[in-house]
Amino acid sequence: MADDLGQQKRGKSALNRQTSSMSRTSCHSRTSSCASKKDVPCISKQNSAKQTNGNISRELTRTDTQVNIKGMGSKTATLYLSQSHSKVKLPSSPERPRGIIRQKTSSDTSQQTTGTRSRQTTFMSQDNGFSEPTKLKRDLKREFTFTGYDIMEDCDPPVPLPTDPEEIERHGYVNVYINACKSLGITPVTFIVNSLMAPKLVMRSRSVGSKAARAIFIALVGNQRICGLDLEDNWLGAEGASAIAELLPQNNLITEINISENRIGGDGIRALAEVMQDNQTVRKLNISGSELHDHDAKYLAEIIENNVWLRELRASHNKFGEVGGLYLGPAIANNDTLELLDLSWNHLRRQGAQAVAAGLEDNGGLLMLDLSWNGLSRAGCRTLGLSLAENYTLEHLDLTCNRVDAIAVGSLLEGLRWNESLITLRLGQNPITPDVALLILKTVEKAPNSVLRELDLTDVVVDEEFVTSLKTMQQKRVLRARTGPIINKGEGILTQDAGTFLTNNPMQAMFDFMNERGYRVIDLFKRYDTDNSHTISTQDFTKGLLNVHLPLTVGQLEELVSQLDSDKDGKIELRDLTEAETNHRRKMFRRKQKLAVKEKSSNKKRTKAKTRKKRGLDATPDFDSVLS
């Protein structure tokens, strides 16, 4: 038993010292007031309560201590000390030093064994609070209870409600968003919380999803700050577009919406069209890359035709084809308020392209029309030329990469001659020869009312005559032109540029051009060999080379065709073309071998020179050592 008590005593040594110190401090302050009383322990503010535990009863003595808690002021902590009633009363004789702890007797031990874990506690003196020697403390047990303190009081105090009007407004928006996230079972996004007071919410390529987007739109119902939404590439889908459609009737501040690359599909554009027809606040709408097909264009046509408040509409990188153009053309003709229309990177061609071009004739509001990377070709350009002659508002027209050849350019120039509003014309990356490029420049110069200031002929080869004429025009009017490489008439390319080759051999230039871009001449041949006769006309072959933007002059093309048409019957045989390609590859292989041998020999020479130089430095005597 003594060993057990000693082990318990050593385990609680630190706790005992703290209890004794607190008790001595409390008793020592009231020594004078307790001198007239009996020799019993004196503890400040003592409140005794007797409890029965089996055959043993104990008394709890409370000690209150003031505790300072940071940020909470002064708090009162209560320390309860319990002592067994089975103890023998302290004698009041003067022989026994006052303030010494009484050692347990055999009667105490017998009572302790009969009870249910009774504990002995320390008796403190009224005078000085000294205790008995250490050998007497080993047989003692102590118990204390730290109560009277609420752990919640140690937490941070509640944040007071904001008093600034702007903070109050922000607090309300944040609460609405967080509650919406809770109801939908999603995690709030800190970026959204921090953006609810911004004039525009920009969050691109975050994979938000339709559910998280719905929480955002719920928070924007009463928002009086955000005027623009930019949620490009967030996988909103049709559900996200439907959520935007539900938001717009309840929010009259949003003027710009960008939901491009979100794959909203036909269901999404249908939901938007139902709302956008009557919407009076949205000025800019971007639905590019939404996986819209031909029959989805009718919903877009409803927006164009019925909404008179929309100013910019971007619908590029979709799949509007011939049928889609037939839907959009009449809508463009009936709209006079739309200022920018982007239909680039679609499949508008044939009758669809003609319908869009015809709609421009009656349109009285468009300032910018982007039809780049479609397939207008000759038929579309013919109709577009007629529309340009009648249109008086269009300022910027982009026809980049539309299979516009020399005949198509002639149709455009017929309308450009009478146009009085067009400022920018982009015809880059089309099969236009240097002679046709010069014709465009001459037509603009002779047009009496033309206000054209920018001509974009990117990747179109021009000659020195074009450059000279351009400089002459720039002395009289403002005209900026962007072209491809510059050549001399009937010669190879003079200036190296992207996609050009410094050579006077048209056959070599053709094969080098094809190899650089991954084309095969045989594939080009088979495209025009419709009857599988392994022969095509020289005109079709020349047309194919122009369509792939082969950077050769007219004279070089004629020379190339003459080399391939060996029998001069106006036809090119597949056998002659394959033989020419094989010979070209052999020449290129031999050239590479020669270059490799030449480079290897030059490397050997450089290595030998370095070795000689190193040996010469090593053989140089050390003059300091010699002199020493």
Coordinates of C-alpha atoms in Angstrom, one line a residue, residues 64-496:
D64 CA -11.8 31.4 -5.4
T65 CA -9.0 32.8 -7.5
Q66 CA -9.0 35.7 -9.9
V67 CA -7.8 34.8 -13.3
N68 CA -7.0 37.4 -16.1
I69 CA -8.0 36.1 -19.5
K70 CA -6.8 38.0 -22.6
G71 CA -9.6 39.9 -24.2
M72 CA -12.1 38.7 -21.6
G73 CA -11.2 40.7 -18.5
S74 CA -11.0 39.2 -15.0
K75 CA -12.7 35.8 -14.4
T76 CA -13.1 33.8 -11.2
A77 CA -11.8 30.3 -11.1
T78 CA -12.9 28.0 -8.2
L79 CA -10.6 25.4 -6.6
Y80 CA -12.2 22.8 -4.4
L81 CA -10.1 20.9 -1.8
S82 CA -11.6 17.8 -0.2
Q83 CA -10.4 16.3 3.1
S84 CA -11.5 13.1 4.8
H85 CA -13.7 13.3 8.0
S86 CA -12.0 10.1 9.2
K87 CA -8.9 12.2 10.3
V88 CA -8.0 12.8 14.0
K89 CA -8.5 16.3 15.1
L90 CA -5.4 18.4 15.4
P91 CA -4.3 18.9 19.0
S92 CA -4.3 22.5 20.3
S93 CA -1.4 21.9 22.7
P94 CA 1.5 24.2 22.3
E95 CA 4.0 21.3 22.0
R96 CA 2.9 20.6 18.4
P97 CA 4.1 23.2 15.9
R98 CA 1.3 24.9 14.2
G99 CA 1.1 24.5 10.5
I100 CA 2.5 21.0 10.3
I101 CA 0.6 18.3 8.4
R102 CA -0.7 15.5 10.6
Q103 CA 0.5 12.0 9.7
K104 CA -2.1 9.4 9.1
T105 CA -2.7 6.9 12.0
S106 CA -3.6 3.3 11.8
S107 CA -7.2 4.1 12.4
D108 CA -7.2 6.3 9.3
T109 CA -5.7 3.4 7.3
S110 CA -8.3 1.0 8.5
Q111 CA -11.1 3.3 7.6
Q112 CA -9.6 4.0 4.3
T113 CA -9.6 0.3 3.4
T114 CA -13.2 -0.1 4.3
G115 CA -14.4 2.8 2.3
T116 CA -14.6 3.2 -1.5
R117 CA -11.4 5.1 -2.4
S118 CA -11.5 7.7 0.3
R119 CA -8.7 10.3 -0.1
Q120 CA -6.6 12.3 2.4
T121 CA -6.0 15.9 1.9
T122 CA -3.5 18.4 3.3
F123 CA -4.4 20.5 6.4
M124 CA -3.1 24.0 6.1
S125 CA -2.1 26.1 9.0
Q126 CA -3.7 29.4 10.0
D127 CA -0.2 30.9 10.6
N128 CA 2.5 30.2 8.1
G129 CA 1.3 27.4 5.9
F130 CA 4.4 25.2 6.4
S131 CA 4.0 21.5 5.9
E132 CA 5.6 18.4 7.4
P133 CA 8.8 16.9 6.0
T134 CA 8.8 15.0 2.7
K135 CA 8.6 11.5 4.4
L136 CA 5.2 12.4 5.8
K137 CA 3.8 13.6 2.5
R138 CA 4.3 10.3 0.8
D139 CA 1.4 8.7 2.6
L140 CA -1.0 11.5 1.6
K141 CA -3.6 11.7 -1.1
R142 CA -4.9 14.9 -2.6
E143 CA -7.9 15.8 -4.6
F144 CA -8.8 19.1 -6.3
T145 CA -11.5 20.1 -8.7
F146 CA -11.1 23.1 -11.0
T147 CA -14.7 24.3 -11.7
G148 CA -16.7 27.4 -12.0
Y149 CA -15.2 28.3 -15.5
D150 CA -17.0 28.0 -18.8
I151 CA -14.7 26.8 -21.6
M152 CA -16.8 28.7 -24.2
E153 CA -15.7 31.9 -22.6
D154 CA -12.2 31.2 -23.8
C155 CA -13.3 31.3 -27.5
D156 CA -13.0 34.4 -29.6
P157 CA -15.7 36.9 -28.9
P158 CA -18.5 37.1 -31.5
V159 CA -17.7 39.4 -34.4
P160 CA -19.9 42.5 -34.1
L161 CA -22.2 43.3 -36.9
P162 CA -20.7 45.8 -39.4
T163 CA -21.8 49.4 -39.2
D164 CA -20.5 50.6 -42.5
P165 CA -23.2 50.6 -45.2
E166 CA -20.9 49.0 -47.8
E167 CA -19.9 46.2 -45.3
I168 CA -23.5 45.6 -44.4
E169 CA -24.3 45.2 -48.1
R170 CA -21.4 42.8 -48.6
H171 CA -22.4 40.8 -45.5
G172 CA -25.9 40.3 -47.0
Y173 CA -24.6 39.1 -50.3
V174 CA -22.2 36.7 -48.7
N175 CA -25.0 35.2 -46.5
V176 CA -27.2 34.7 -49.5
Y177 CA -24.4 32.9 -51.4
I178 CA -23.5 30.7 -48.4
N179 CA -27.1 29.7 -47.8
A180 CA -27.5 28.9 -51.5
C181 CA -24.5 26.7 -51.3
K182 CA -25.8 24.9 -48.2
S183 CA -29.2 24.3 -49.8
L184 CA -27.5 22.8 -52.9
G185 CA -25.0 20.8 -50.9
I186 CA -21.8 22.4 -52.3
T187 CA -18.8 24.1 -50.8
P188 CA -18.7 27.9 -51.1
V189 CA -15.8 29.3 -53.1
T190 CA -13.7 32.0 -51.5
F191 CA -13.1 33.7 -54.9
I192 CA -16.8 34.2 -55.3
V193 CA -17.2 35.5 -51.8
N194 CA -14.5 38.1 -52.5
S195 CA -16.0 39.1 -55.9
L196 CA -19.6 39.8 -54.9
M197 CA -18.8 43.5 -54.6
A198 CA -16.8 43.8 -57.8
P199 CA -18.3 45.5 -60.9
K200 CA -17.6 42.3 -63.0
L201 CA -17.4 38.6 -62.0
V202 CA -14.5 37.0 -64.0
M203 CA -13.9 33.3 -63.4
R204 CA -12.5 31.4 -66.4
S205 CA -11.6 27.8 -66.7
R206 CA -12.4 26.8 -63.1
S207 CA -14.7 23.8 -63.9
V208 CA -17.5 25.4 -61.8
G209 CA -20.3 23.1 -63.1
S210 CA -24.0 23.8 -63.3
K211 CA -24.8 23.3 -59.6
A212 CA -22.1 25.8 -58.4
A213 CA -23.2 28.2 -61.1
R214 CA -26.8 28.1 -59.9
A215 CA -25.6 29.1 -56.4
I216 CA -23.8 32.1 -57.9
F217 CA -26.8 33.1 -59.9
I218 CA -29.0 32.9 -56.8
A219 CA -26.6 35.2 -55.0
L220 CA -26.9 37.7 -57.9
V221 CA -30.6 38.0 -57.8
G222 CA -30.6 41.0 -55.5
N223 CA -27.0 42.1 -56.2
Q224 CA -26.7 45.8 -57.0
R225 CA -22.9 45.7 -57.8
I226 CA -22.1 43.1 -60.5
C227 CA -22.8 44.3 -64.0
G228 CA -20.8 41.7 -66.0
L229 CA -20.5 37.9 -66.0
D230 CA -17.4 36.2 -67.5
L231 CA -17.7 32.5 -67.0
E232 CA -15.8 31.2 -70.0
D233 CA -15.0 27.5 -70.1
N234 CA -16.6 26.3 -66.9
W235 CA -18.7 23.3 -68.1
L236 CA -22.0 25.1 -67.3
G237 CA -23.9 23.0 -69.9
A238 CA -27.6 23.4 -70.6
E239 CA -28.5 23.6 -66.9
G240 CA -26.1 26.5 -66.3
A241 CA -27.6 28.4 -69.3
S242 CA -31.1 27.7 -67.9
A243 CA -30.0 29.1 -64.6
I244 CA -28.8 32.3 -66.3
A245 CA -32.2 32.5 -68.1
E246 CA -33.9 32.4 -64.7
L247 CA -31.6 35.1 -63.3
L248 CA -32.0 37.7 -66.0
P249 CA -35.7 38.6 -65.4
Q250 CA -34.8 39.2 -61.7
N251 CA -31.7 41.2 -62.3
N252 CA -31.8 44.5 -64.2
L253 CA -28.1 45.4 -63.9
I254 CA -26.2 42.7 -65.9
T255 CA -25.2 44.2 -69.2
E256 CA -22.5 41.7 -70.3
I257 CA -22.5 37.9 -70.4
N258 CA -19.7 35.7 -71.6
I259 CA -20.5 31.9 -71.4
S260 CA -18.3 30.8 -74.3
E261 CA -16.8 27.3 -74.4
N262 CA -19.5 26.0 -72.0
R263 CA -21.2 23.5 -74.3
I264 CA -24.7 24.7 -73.6
G265 CA -26.1 23.1 -76.8
G266 CA -29.5 23.4 -78.2
D267 CA -31.4 23.3 -74.9
G268 CA -29.3 26.0 -73.4
I269 CA -29.6 28.4 -76.4
R270 CA -33.4 27.7 -76.4
A271 CA -33.7 28.7 -72.7
L272 CA -31.7 31.9 -73.4
A273 CA -33.6 32.8 -76.5
E274 CA -36.9 32.8 -74.6
V275 CA -35.6 35.4 -72.1
M276 CA -33.3 37.4 -74.4
Q277 CA -36.1 38.3 -76.8
D278 CA -37.6 40.6 -74.2
N279 CA -34.5 41.5 -72.2
Q280 CA -33.7 45.2 -72.2
T281 CA -30.4 45.3 -70.1
V282 CA -27.9 42.9 -71.8
R283 CA -25.8 44.6 -74.3
K284 CA -23.1 42.0 -75.0
L285 CA -23.6 38.3 -75.4
N286 CA -20.8 35.7 -76.1
I287 CA -21.9 32.1 -76.8
S288 CA -18.9 31.0 -78.8
G289 CA -17.9 27.4 -78.7
S290 CA -21.4 26.3 -77.5
E291 CA -21.7 23.3 -79.8
L292 CA -24.6 24.8 -81.7
H293 CA -25.6 23.1 -84.9
D294 CA -27.7 24.1 -88.0
H295 CA -31.2 23.9 -86.4
D296 CA -30.0 25.7 -83.2
A297 CA -29.4 28.7 -85.4
K298 CA -33.1 29.5 -85.4
Y299 CA -33.0 30.4 -81.7
L300 CA -30.1 32.6 -82.3
A301 CA -32.0 34.2 -85.2
E302 CA -34.9 34.9 -82.8
I303 CA -32.5 36.9 -80.5
I304 CA -31.1 38.8 -83.5
E305 CA -34.5 39.7 -84.9
N306 CA -36.5 40.5 -81.8
N307 CA -34.0 42.0 -79.4
V308 CA -33.4 45.7 -80.1
W309 CA -31.2 46.4 -77.1
L310 CA -28.3 43.9 -77.8
R311 CA -25.2 45.5 -79.4
E312 CA -22.6 42.7 -79.6
L313 CA -23.2 39.1 -80.4
R314 CA -20.4 36.6 -80.7
A315 CA -21.2 33.1 -81.9
S316 CA -17.9 31.8 -83.4
H317 CA -16.5 28.3 -83.2
N318 CA -19.9 26.7 -83.6
K319 CA -21.2 24.4 -86.4
F320 CA -23.6 26.6 -88.3
G321 CA -23.6 25.4 -91.9
E322 CA -25.7 25.9 -95.0
V323 CA -29.1 25.5 -93.1
G324 CA -27.9 27.7 -90.2
G325 CA -27.0 30.5 -92.7
L326 CA -30.5 30.3 -94.1
Y327 CA -31.9 31.0 -90.6
L328 CA -29.5 33.8 -89.8
G329 CA -29.7 35.7 -93.1
P330 CA -33.3 37.1 -92.8
A331 CA -32.7 37.9 -89.1
I332 CA -29.7 40.0 -90.0
A333 CA -31.7 41.9 -92.6
N334 CA -34.5 42.7 -90.1
N335 CA -32.1 44.0 -87.4
D336 CA -30.9 47.6 -87.3
T337 CA -29.5 47.9 -83.8
L338 CA -26.8 45.2 -83.6
E339 CA -23.4 46.7 -84.0
L340 CA -21.0 43.7 -83.9
L341 CA -21.7 40.2 -85.2
D342 CA -19.1 37.4 -85.0
L343 CA -19.8 34.3 -87.0
S344 CA -16.2 33.2 -87.6
W345 CA -15.0 29.6 -87.5
N346 CA -18.3 28.1 -88.6
H347 CA -19.3 26.2 -91.8
L348 CA -21.2 28.9 -93.7
R349 CA -21.1 28.1 -97.4
R350 CA -23.2 28.0 -100.6
Q351 CA -26.8 29.1 -100.0
G352 CA -26.2 29.7 -96.3
A353 CA -23.3 32.1 -97.1
Q354 CA -25.3 33.8 -99.7
A355 CA -28.2 34.3 -97.3
V356 CA -25.9 35.9 -94.7
A357 CA -24.4 38.1 -97.4
A358 CA -27.8 39.1 -98.7
G359 CA -29.0 40.0 -95.2
L360 CA -26.2 42.6 -95.0
E361 CA -27.8 44.6 -97.9
D362 CA -30.9 45.6 -95.9
N363 CA -29.1 45.8 -92.5
G364 CA -28.7 49.4 -91.2
G365 CA -26.9 49.0 -88.0
L366 CA -23.9 46.6 -88.2
L367 CA -20.5 48.2 -87.9
M368 CA -18.4 45.0 -87.7
L369 CA -19.0 41.7 -89.4
D370 CA -16.6 38.8 -88.9
L371 CA -17.1 35.9 -91.4
S372 CA -13.5 34.6 -91.3
W373 CA -12.8 30.9 -91.6
N374 CA -16.0 30.0 -93.4
G375 CA -16.5 29.1 -97.0
L376 CA -18.0 32.0 -98.8
S377 CA -16.1 31.3 -102.1
R378 CA -17.3 32.8 -105.4
A379 CA -21.1 32.6 -104.8
G380 CA -21.0 34.2 -101.4
C381 CA -18.6 36.9 -102.5
R382 CA -20.8 37.7 -105.5
T383 CA -23.8 38.4 -103.2
L384 CA -21.6 40.2 -100.7
G385 CA -20.3 42.5 -103.4
L386 CA -23.9 43.5 -104.2
S387 CA -24.6 44.1 -100.5
L388 CA -21.5 46.3 -100.1
A389 CA -22.7 48.6 -102.9
E390 CA -25.9 49.2 -101.0
N391 CA -24.8 49.1 -97.3
Y392 CA -23.9 52.4 -95.7
T393 CA -23.0 51.5 -92.1
L394 CA -20.5 48.6 -92.2
E395 CA -17.0 49.7 -91.2
H396 CA -15.1 46.4 -90.6
L397 CA -15.3 43.3 -92.7
D398 CA -13.2 40.2 -92.1
L399 CA -13.1 37.5 -94.9
T400 CA -9.9 35.8 -93.8
C401 CA -9.5 32.2 -95.1
N402 CA -12.8 32.0 -97.1
R403 CA -11.5 30.5 -100.4
V404 CA -11.6 33.9 -102.0
D405 CA -9.9 33.6 -105.3
A406 CA -9.3 36.0 -108.2
I407 CA -12.9 35.8 -109.5
A408 CA -14.4 36.2 -106.0
V409 CA -12.1 39.2 -105.4
G410 CA -13.5 40.7 -108.7
S411 CA -17.0 40.5 -107.3
L412 CA -16.1 42.1 -104.1
L413 CA -14.3 45.0 -105.9
E414 CA -17.5 45.7 -107.8
G415 CA -19.3 46.5 -104.5
L416 CA -16.2 48.1 -103.0
R417 CA -16.0 50.6 -105.8
W418 CA -19.3 52.2 -104.6
N419 CA -19.0 51.7 -100.9
E420 CA -18.6 54.8 -98.7
S421 CA -18.3 53.3 -95.2
L422 CA -15.9 50.4 -95.2
I423 CA -12.7 51.3 -93.2
T424 CA -11.1 47.8 -92.7
L425 CA -11.0 44.9 -95.2
R426 CA -9.3 41.6 -94.3
L427 CA -8.6 39.2 -97.1
G428 CA -5.6 37.4 -95.7
Q429 CA -4.9 33.6 -96.1
N430 CA -6.8 33.4 -99.4
P431 CA -5.6 32.2 -102.7
I432 CA -4.8 35.6 -104.1
T433 CA -2.0 36.2 -106.5
P434 CA 0.3 39.3 -106.7
D435 CA -1.6 40.5 -109.7
V436 CA -4.9 40.3 -107.9
A437 CA -3.4 42.1 -104.9
L438 CA -2.3 44.9 -107.1
L439 CA -5.7 45.1 -108.6
I440 CA -7.3 45.5 -105.2
L441 CA -4.9 48.4 -104.5
K442 CA -5.7 50.1 -107.9
T443 CA -9.5 49.8 -107.3
V444 CA -9.2 51.4 -103.9
E445 CA -7.2 54.2 -105.4
K446 CA -9.7 54.9 -108.2
A447 CA -12.8 54.6 -106.0
P448 CA -14.1 58.1 -105.7
N449 CA -15.8 57.8 -102.2
S450 CA -13.7 55.0 -100.7
V451 CA -12.6 55.6 -97.1
L452 CA -10.6 52.3 -96.8
R453 CA -7.7 52.8 -94.3
E454 CA -6.6 49.3 -93.6
L455 CA -6.0 46.4 -96.0
D456 CA -5.0 43.1 -94.6
L457 CA -3.5 40.6 -97.1
T458 CA -1.7 38.4 -94.6
D459 CA 0.3 35.5 -96.3
V460 CA -0.6 36.9 -99.7
V461 CA 2.5 37.2 -101.9
V462 CA 2.9 40.7 -103.5
D463 CA 5.5 42.1 -105.9
E464 CA 7.5 45.2 -106.0
E465 CA 5.0 47.1 -108.1
F466 CA 2.5 46.6 -105.3
V467 CA 4.9 48.1 -102.8
T468 CA 5.6 51.1 -105.1
S469 CA 1.9 51.8 -105.7
L470 CA 1.2 51.6 -102.0
K471 CA 3.9 54.1 -101.2
T472 CA 2.5 56.5 -103.8
M473 CA -1.0 56.2 -102.3
Q474 CA 0.2 56.8 -98.8
Q475 CA 1.5 60.2 -99.9
K476 CA -2.1 61.2 -100.8
R477 CA -4.2 59.3 -98.1
V478 CA -4.0 57.2 -95.0
L479 CA -3.7 53.5 -95.9
R480 CA -2.0 50.7 -94.0
A481 CA -1.4 47.4 -95.7
R482 CA -0.3 44.1 -94.3
T483 CA 1.0 41.6 -96.9
G484 CA 3.0 38.4 -97.2
P485 CA 6.5 38.0 -98.8
I486 CA 7.6 40.4 -101.5
I487 CA 8.9 39.1 -104.9
N488 CA 10.0 40.4 -108.2
K489 CA 7.7 39.7 -111.1
G490 CA 8.5 36.4 -112.7
E491 CA 11.2 35.6 -110.1
G492 CA 11.5 33.7 -106.8
I493 CA 10.8 35.1 -103.4
L494 CA 13.2 37.9 -102.4
T495 CA 12.4 38.2 -98.7
Q496 CA 12.2 35.2 -96.4

